Tab-separated table of C-alpha atoms and ligand atoms in Angstrom:
chain	number	residue	atom	x	y	z
A	169	UNK	CA	-33.096	42.588	-46.180
A	170	UNK	CA	-29.742	42.441	-47.995
A	171	UNK	CA	-30.131	40.624	-51.056
A	172	UNK	CA	-28.365	38.888	-53.475
A	173	UNK	CA	-29.074	40.132	-57.168
A	174	UNK	CA	-27.588	39.117	-60.489
A	175	UNK	CA	-27.375	42.274	-62.765
A	176	UNK	CA	-26.601	41.231	-66.972
A	177	UNK	CA	-25.021	44.062	-68.528
A	178	UNK	CA	-23.435	45.514	-65.080
A	179	UNK	CA	-20.471	47.239	-67.252
A	180	UNK	CA	-22.920	49.216	-69.806
A	181	UNK	CA	-23.820	52.617	-69.718
A	182	UNK	CA	-27.039	52.042	-67.850
A	183	UNK	CA	-25.701	48.444	-65.849
A	184	UNK	CA	-23.226	50.533	-64.474
A	185	UNK	CA	-25.503	53.301	-62.139
A	186	UNK	CA	-27.853	50.559	-61.637
A	187	UNK	CA	-24.619	48.474	-59.939
A	188	UNK	CA	-23.848	51.791	-57.849
A	189	UNK	CA	-27.310	52.165	-56.626
A	190	UNK	CA	-27.950	48.264	-55.629
A	191	UNK	CA	-24.737	48.272	-54.014
A	192	UNK	CA	-25.179	50.078	-51.332
A	193	UNK	CA	-27.513	47.733	-49.671
A	194	UNK	CA	-27.413	44.629	-51.686
A	195	UNK	CA	-24.439	42.075	-53.118
A	196	UNK	CA	-24.704	42.371	-56.836
A	197	UNK	CA	-23.473	39.821	-59.340
A	198	UNK	CA	-22.153	41.661	-62.105
A	199	UNK	CA	-22.750	39.737	-65.430
A	200	UNK	CA	-21.943	40.474	-69.295
A	201	UNK	CA	-20.277	38.788	-72.305
A	202	UNK	CA	-17.172	39.867	-71.061
A	203	UNK	CA	-17.221	39.661	-67.788
A	204	UNK	CA	-14.056	38.349	-66.434
A	205	UNK	CA	-15.392	36.533	-63.492
A	206	UNK	CA	-19.186	35.427	-64.959
A	207	UNK	CA	-19.122	35.961	-68.525
A	208	UNK	CA	-22.748	35.298	-70.022
A	209	UNK	CA	-23.954	35.451	-73.594
A	210	UNK	CA	-28.023	35.575	-73.877
A	211	UNK	CA	-27.859	34.662	-76.798
A	212	UNK	CA	-27.097	31.540	-75.703
A	213	UNK	CA	-29.565	29.030	-73.164
A	214	UNK	CA	-26.493	27.333	-72.414
A	215	UNK	CA	-24.567	29.860	-71.454
A	216	UNK	CA	-27.225	31.739	-69.489
A	217	UNK	CA	-27.741	28.210	-67.590
A	218	UNK	CA	-24.457	27.443	-66.877
A	219	UNK	CA	-24.255	30.932	-65.052
A	220	UNK	CA	-27.459	30.322	-63.187
A	221	UNK	CA	-26.192	27.162	-62.120
A	222	UNK	CA	-22.868	28.577	-61.535
A	223	UNK	CA	-24.122	31.570	-59.189
A	224	UNK	CA	-26.563	29.327	-57.291
A	225	UNK	CA	-29.878	30.915	-55.886
A	226	UNK	CA	-30.600	34.942	-56.281
A	227	UNK	CA	-33.361	37.121	-54.819
A	228	UNK	CA	-33.405	39.225	-57.749
A	229	UNK	CA	-31.909	38.933	-61.724
A	230	UNK	CA	-31.770	42.223	-63.846
A	231	UNK	CA	-30.903	42.916	-67.811
A	232	UNK	CA	-29.618	46.312	-69.254
A	233	UNK	CA	-28.706	44.583	-72.452
A	234	UNK	CA	-30.189	44.347	-75.755
A	235	UNK	CA	-29.151	46.070	-78.966
A	236	UNK	CA	-31.975	46.850	-82.256
A	237	UNK	CA	-31.495	47.866	-85.221
A	238	UNK	CA	-31.805	51.410	-86.350
A	239	UNK	CA	-32.259	52.385	-89.902
A	240	UNK	CA	-34.594	53.561	-92.895
A	241	UNK	CA	-38.212	51.701	-92.768
A	242	UNK	CA	-38.125	51.740	-96.474
A	243	UNK	CA	-34.591	50.050	-96.353
A	244	UNK	CA	-35.404	47.875	-93.234
A	245	UNK	CA	-34.898	44.289	-94.277
A	246	UNK	CA	-36.123	41.503	-92.089
A	247	UNK	CA	-32.582	40.482	-91.427
A	248	UNK	CA	-32.308	43.429	-89.588
A	249	UNK	CA	-35.251	43.502	-88.201
A	250	UNK	CA	-34.177	40.072	-86.537
A	251	UNK	CA	-31.218	41.294	-85.163
A	252	UNK	CA	-33.697	43.267	-82.074
A	253	UNK	CA	-35.678	40.498	-82.005
A	254	UNK	CA	-33.253	38.291	-81.059
A	255	UNK	CA	-30.346	40.528	-79.353
A	256	UNK	CA	-32.794	42.146	-77.257
A	257	UNK	CA	-36.072	40.755	-76.790
A	258	UNK	CA	-35.515	37.704	-76.742
A	259	UNK	CA	-31.745	37.880	-74.594
A	260	UNK	CA	-33.739	39.429	-72.281
A	261	UNK	CA	-36.763	37.027	-71.881
A	262	UNK	CA	-34.427	34.096	-72.438
A	263	UNK	CA	-32.408	35.307	-68.931
A	264	UNK	CA	-36.348	35.574	-67.634
A	265	UNK	CA	-37.621	32.307	-68.267
A	266	UNK	CA	-34.575	30.283	-67.825
A	267	UNK	CA	-33.668	32.729	-64.361
A	268	UNK	CA	-37.392	32.249	-62.716
A	269	UNK	CA	-36.075	28.895	-61.834
A	270	UNK	CA	-33.092	29.802	-59.793
A	271	UNK	CA	-35.419	32.791	-57.824
A	272	UNK	CA	-35.621	32.709	-53.991
A	273	UNK	CA	-39.365	32.959	-53.167
A	274	UNK	CA	-40.532	36.487	-53.447
A	275	UNK	CA	-37.797	37.352	-55.866
A	276	UNK	CA	-37.982	39.547	-59.000
A	277	UNK	CA	-36.882	40.099	-62.634
A	278	UNK	CA	-36.256	43.233	-63.989
A	279	UNK	CA	-35.923	44.058	-67.771
A	280	UNK	CA	-35.348	46.742	-69.595
A	281	UNK	CA	-37.036	48.435	-72.533
A	282	UNK	CA	-36.763	52.692	-73.266
A	283	UNK	CA	-38.768	55.784	-74.469
A	284	UNK	CA	-39.030	54.281	-77.789
A	285	UNK	CA	-41.787	52.092	-76.858
A	286	UNK	CA	-44.226	55.281	-76.467
A	287	UNK	CA	-42.152	57.387	-78.563
A	288	UNK	CA	-41.083	56.531	-81.294
A	289	UNK	CA	-38.279	58.630	-83.209
A	290	UNK	CA	-36.689	58.148	-87.634
A	291	UNK	CA	-35.179	55.014	-88.150
A	292	UNK	CA	-36.377	53.408	-84.547
A	293	UNK	CA	-39.441	51.289	-86.042
A	294	UNK	CA	-37.269	48.064	-84.243
A	295	UNK	CA	-36.363	49.548	-81.399
A	296	UNK	CA	-40.081	50.172	-80.519
A	297	UNK	CA	-41.357	46.813	-82.057
A	298	UNK	CA	-38.611	45.302	-79.453
A	299	UNK	CA	-39.586	47.381	-76.406
A	300	UNK	CA	-42.903	46.608	-77.140
A	301	UNK	CA	-42.681	42.591	-77.331
A	302	UNK	CA	-40.691	43.077	-74.097
A	303	UNK	CA	-43.397	45.055	-72.301
A	304	UNK	CA	-46.057	43.088	-73.660
A	305	UNK	CA	-44.317	39.792	-72.112
A	306	UNK	CA	-43.899	40.966	-69.011
A	307	UNK	CA	-47.271	41.914	-68.225
A	308	UNK	CA	-48.227	38.608	-68.999
A	309	UNK	CA	-45.547	36.650	-66.900
A	310	UNK	CA	-46.330	38.871	-63.737
A	311	UNK	CA	-49.792	37.394	-63.359
A	312	UNK	CA	-48.435	33.833	-63.990
A	313	UNK	CA	-45.291	33.919	-61.937
A	314	UNK	CA	-45.784	31.706	-59.076
A	315	UNK	CA	-43.876	31.918	-55.660
A	316	UNK	CA	-44.907	35.278	-54.816
A	317	UNK	CA	-41.790	36.111	-57.973
A	318	UNK	CA	-42.820	39.454	-59.722
A	319	UNK	CA	-41.663	40.725	-63.378
A	320	UNK	CA	-41.321	44.803	-64.200
A	321	UNK	CA	-39.446	46.467	-66.763
A	322	UNK	CA	-37.283	49.923	-66.626
A	323	UNK	CA	-38.374	52.163	-69.626
A	324	UNK	CA	-36.072	55.170	-69.558
A	325	UNK	CA	-35.440	58.011	-72.122
A	326	UNK	CA	-32.638	58.285	-73.713
A	327	UNK	CA	-29.766	58.569	-70.941
A	328	UNK	CA	-27.474	61.937	-70.145
A	329	UNK	CA	-24.265	60.035	-70.791
A	330	UNK	CA	-25.011	58.692	-74.493
A	331	UNK	CA	-26.924	61.901	-75.467
A	332	UNK	CA	-23.462	62.769	-77.726
A	333	UNK	CA	-23.813	59.235	-79.471
A	334	UNK	CA	-28.074	59.926	-79.768
A	335	UNK	CA	-28.899	63.553	-79.861
A	336	UNK	CA	-29.162	63.448	-83.381
A	337	UNK	CA	-31.681	61.096	-83.269
A	338	UNK	CA	-33.727	62.177	-80.770
A	339	UNK	CA	-34.691	65.867	-81.456
A	340	UNK	CA	-36.269	67.938	-78.618
A	341	UNK	CA	-36.467	64.771	-75.785
A	342	UNK	CA	-35.518	64.922	-72.422
A	343	UNK	CA	-32.295	63.317	-71.623
A	344	UNK	CA	-32.634	61.556	-67.832
A	345	UNK	CA	-29.298	60.623	-66.095
A	346	UNK	CA	-28.416	57.216	-65.690
A	347	UNK	CA	-28.351	57.778	-61.766
A	348	UNK	CA	-31.826	58.230	-62.323
A	349	UNK	CA	-32.791	55.732	-64.143
A	350	UNK	CA	-30.734	53.352	-61.983
A	351	UNK	CA	-33.719	54.004	-58.419
A	352	UNK	CA	-36.754	52.591	-60.588
A	353	UNK	CA	-34.422	49.333	-60.462
A	354	UNK	CA	-34.456	49.770	-56.623
A	355	UNK	CA	-38.147	50.313	-57.128
A	356	UNK	CA	-38.319	47.222	-58.853
A	357	UNK	CA	-36.070	45.290	-56.698
A	358	UNK	CA	-37.263	46.418	-53.328
A	359	UNK	CA	-40.732	47.403	-53.813
A	360	UNK	CA	-44.221	45.327	-54.348
A	361	UNK	CA	-44.108	46.210	-57.802
A	362	UNK	CA	-45.260	43.483	-60.213
A	363	UNK	CA	-46.300	43.570	-64.167
A	364	UNK	CA	-45.422	47.193	-64.035
A	365	UNK	CA	-43.529	49.663	-66.753
A	366	UNK	CA	-41.455	52.310	-64.871
A	367	UNK	CA	-40.878	54.744	-66.916
A	368	UNK	CA	-38.044	57.517	-66.634
A	369	UNK	CA	-38.787	60.177	-68.489
B	36	NAP	N1	-28.507	54.448	-73.598
B	36	NAP	C1	-29.378	55.363	-73.410
B	36	NAP	O1	-29.698	56.314	-73.518
B	36	NAP	C2	-30.826	53.523	-73.148
B	36	NAP	C3	-32.023	55.218	-73.278
B	36	NAP	C4	-33.073	54.079	-73.060
B	36	NAP	C5	-32.905	52.740	-72.852
B	36	NAP	N2	-31.622	51.852	-73.258
B	36	NAP	C6	-31.600	50.179	-73.174
B	36	NAP	O2	-30.613	49.934	-72.237
B	36	NAP	C7	-30.003	49.312	-72.389
B	36	NAP	C8	-28.346	48.902	-72.021
B	36	NAP	O3	-28.455	50.376	-72.481
B	36	NAP	P1	-26.706	51.018	-72.756
B	36	NAP	O4	-26.719	52.069	-73.083
B	36	NAP	O5	-26.318	50.859	-70.964
B	36	NAP	O6	-26.132	49.660	-73.636
B	36	NAP	P2	-24.225	49.387	-73.532
B	36	NAP	O7	-23.755	50.563	-73.116
B	36	NAP	O8	-23.731	48.938	-74.530
B	36	NAP	O9	-24.067	47.839	-72.326
B	36	NAP	C9	-24.833	46.637	-72.992
B	36	NAP	C10	-24.367	45.855	-71.807
B	36	NAP	O10	-24.949	44.647	-72.045
B	36	NAP	C11	-23.520	43.708	-71.934
B	36	NAP	N3	-24.463	42.758	-73.444
B	36	NAP	C12	-24.340	43.032	-74.254
B	36	NAP	N4	-24.796	42.239	-75.459
B	36	NAP	C13	-24.532	41.012	-74.297
B	36	NAP	C14	-25.434	39.623	-74.464
B	36	NAP	N5	-25.619	39.171	-75.375
B	36	NAP	N6	-24.999	39.219	-73.860
B	36	NAP	C15	-25.034	39.542	-72.139
B	36	NAP	N7	-24.721	40.390	-72.004
B	36	NAP	C16	-24.697	41.796	-72.775
B	36	NAP	C17	-22.503	44.933	-72.299
B	36	NAP	O11	-21.140	43.690	-72.468
B	36	NAP	P3	-20.443	42.445	-73.146
B	36	NAP	O12	-20.377	43.978	-74.119
B	36	NAP	O13	-19.599	42.351	-71.631
B	36	NAP	O14	-21.116	41.899	-73.112
B	36	NAP	C18	-22.966	45.276	-71.233
B	36	NAP	O15	-22.176	45.176	-70.377
B	36	NAP	C19	-30.435	48.535	-74.072
B	36	NAP	O16	-31.345	48.032	-73.719
B	36	NAP	C20	-31.254	49.995	-74.468
B	36	NAP	O17	-31.826	50.172	-75.364
B	36	NAP	C21	-30.647	52.492	-73.217
């Protein structure tokens, strides 16, 4: 069945690959802060609600967004730690909390974390904490969602497309292609999984 999918973060390294994968079978509505047709800021309830009202009911909602703070623990301030909490964690959770009411019965939500949840790197304490928070939210939310709604999270390793920028932070890690990570989003949208962390590494 052809589904209507809202993809927030569609212009990013990961989002572009997810859009390409899902467009093969589905209608993908792309959104981000700078999207010409569907601008949205996941930092604002009003902005997210306005987008959801504008596009109408959907069968799936995906977030491939979120910045965290990278920096040494010994110099990390609580203000810096807040950046990841507000941007990546609350931004994705906001989309899920508000978006659940705009999903058709049996619809799904798919969020994004990353390998740092389980395999920390130097300067990555904020990223690991934020990712673990999102995965905890997903595990619990899956048990409460009504109407056959499902929620999952995709956790990719560092992407090949971003390797040049991040290689020094990820010594000995194996990068994966964004196209491979995108398959996990399709499994979440078109499969039956609920409360699952799809690890792509
Ligand atoms: N790159 C990697 O190697 C990698 C590996 C594992 C996990 N991840 C995770 O995957 C996610 C995406 O990473 P990426 O590398 O694809 O990032 P990216 O290239 O920077 O793309 C981020 C996307 O999110 C949108 N966005 C950012 N802030 C937003 C906001 N407040 N509201 C709405 N849209 C917003 C951006 O568009 P606008 O600027 O127009 O808003 C863009 O479309 C992140 O959670 C990251 O931690 C990335």
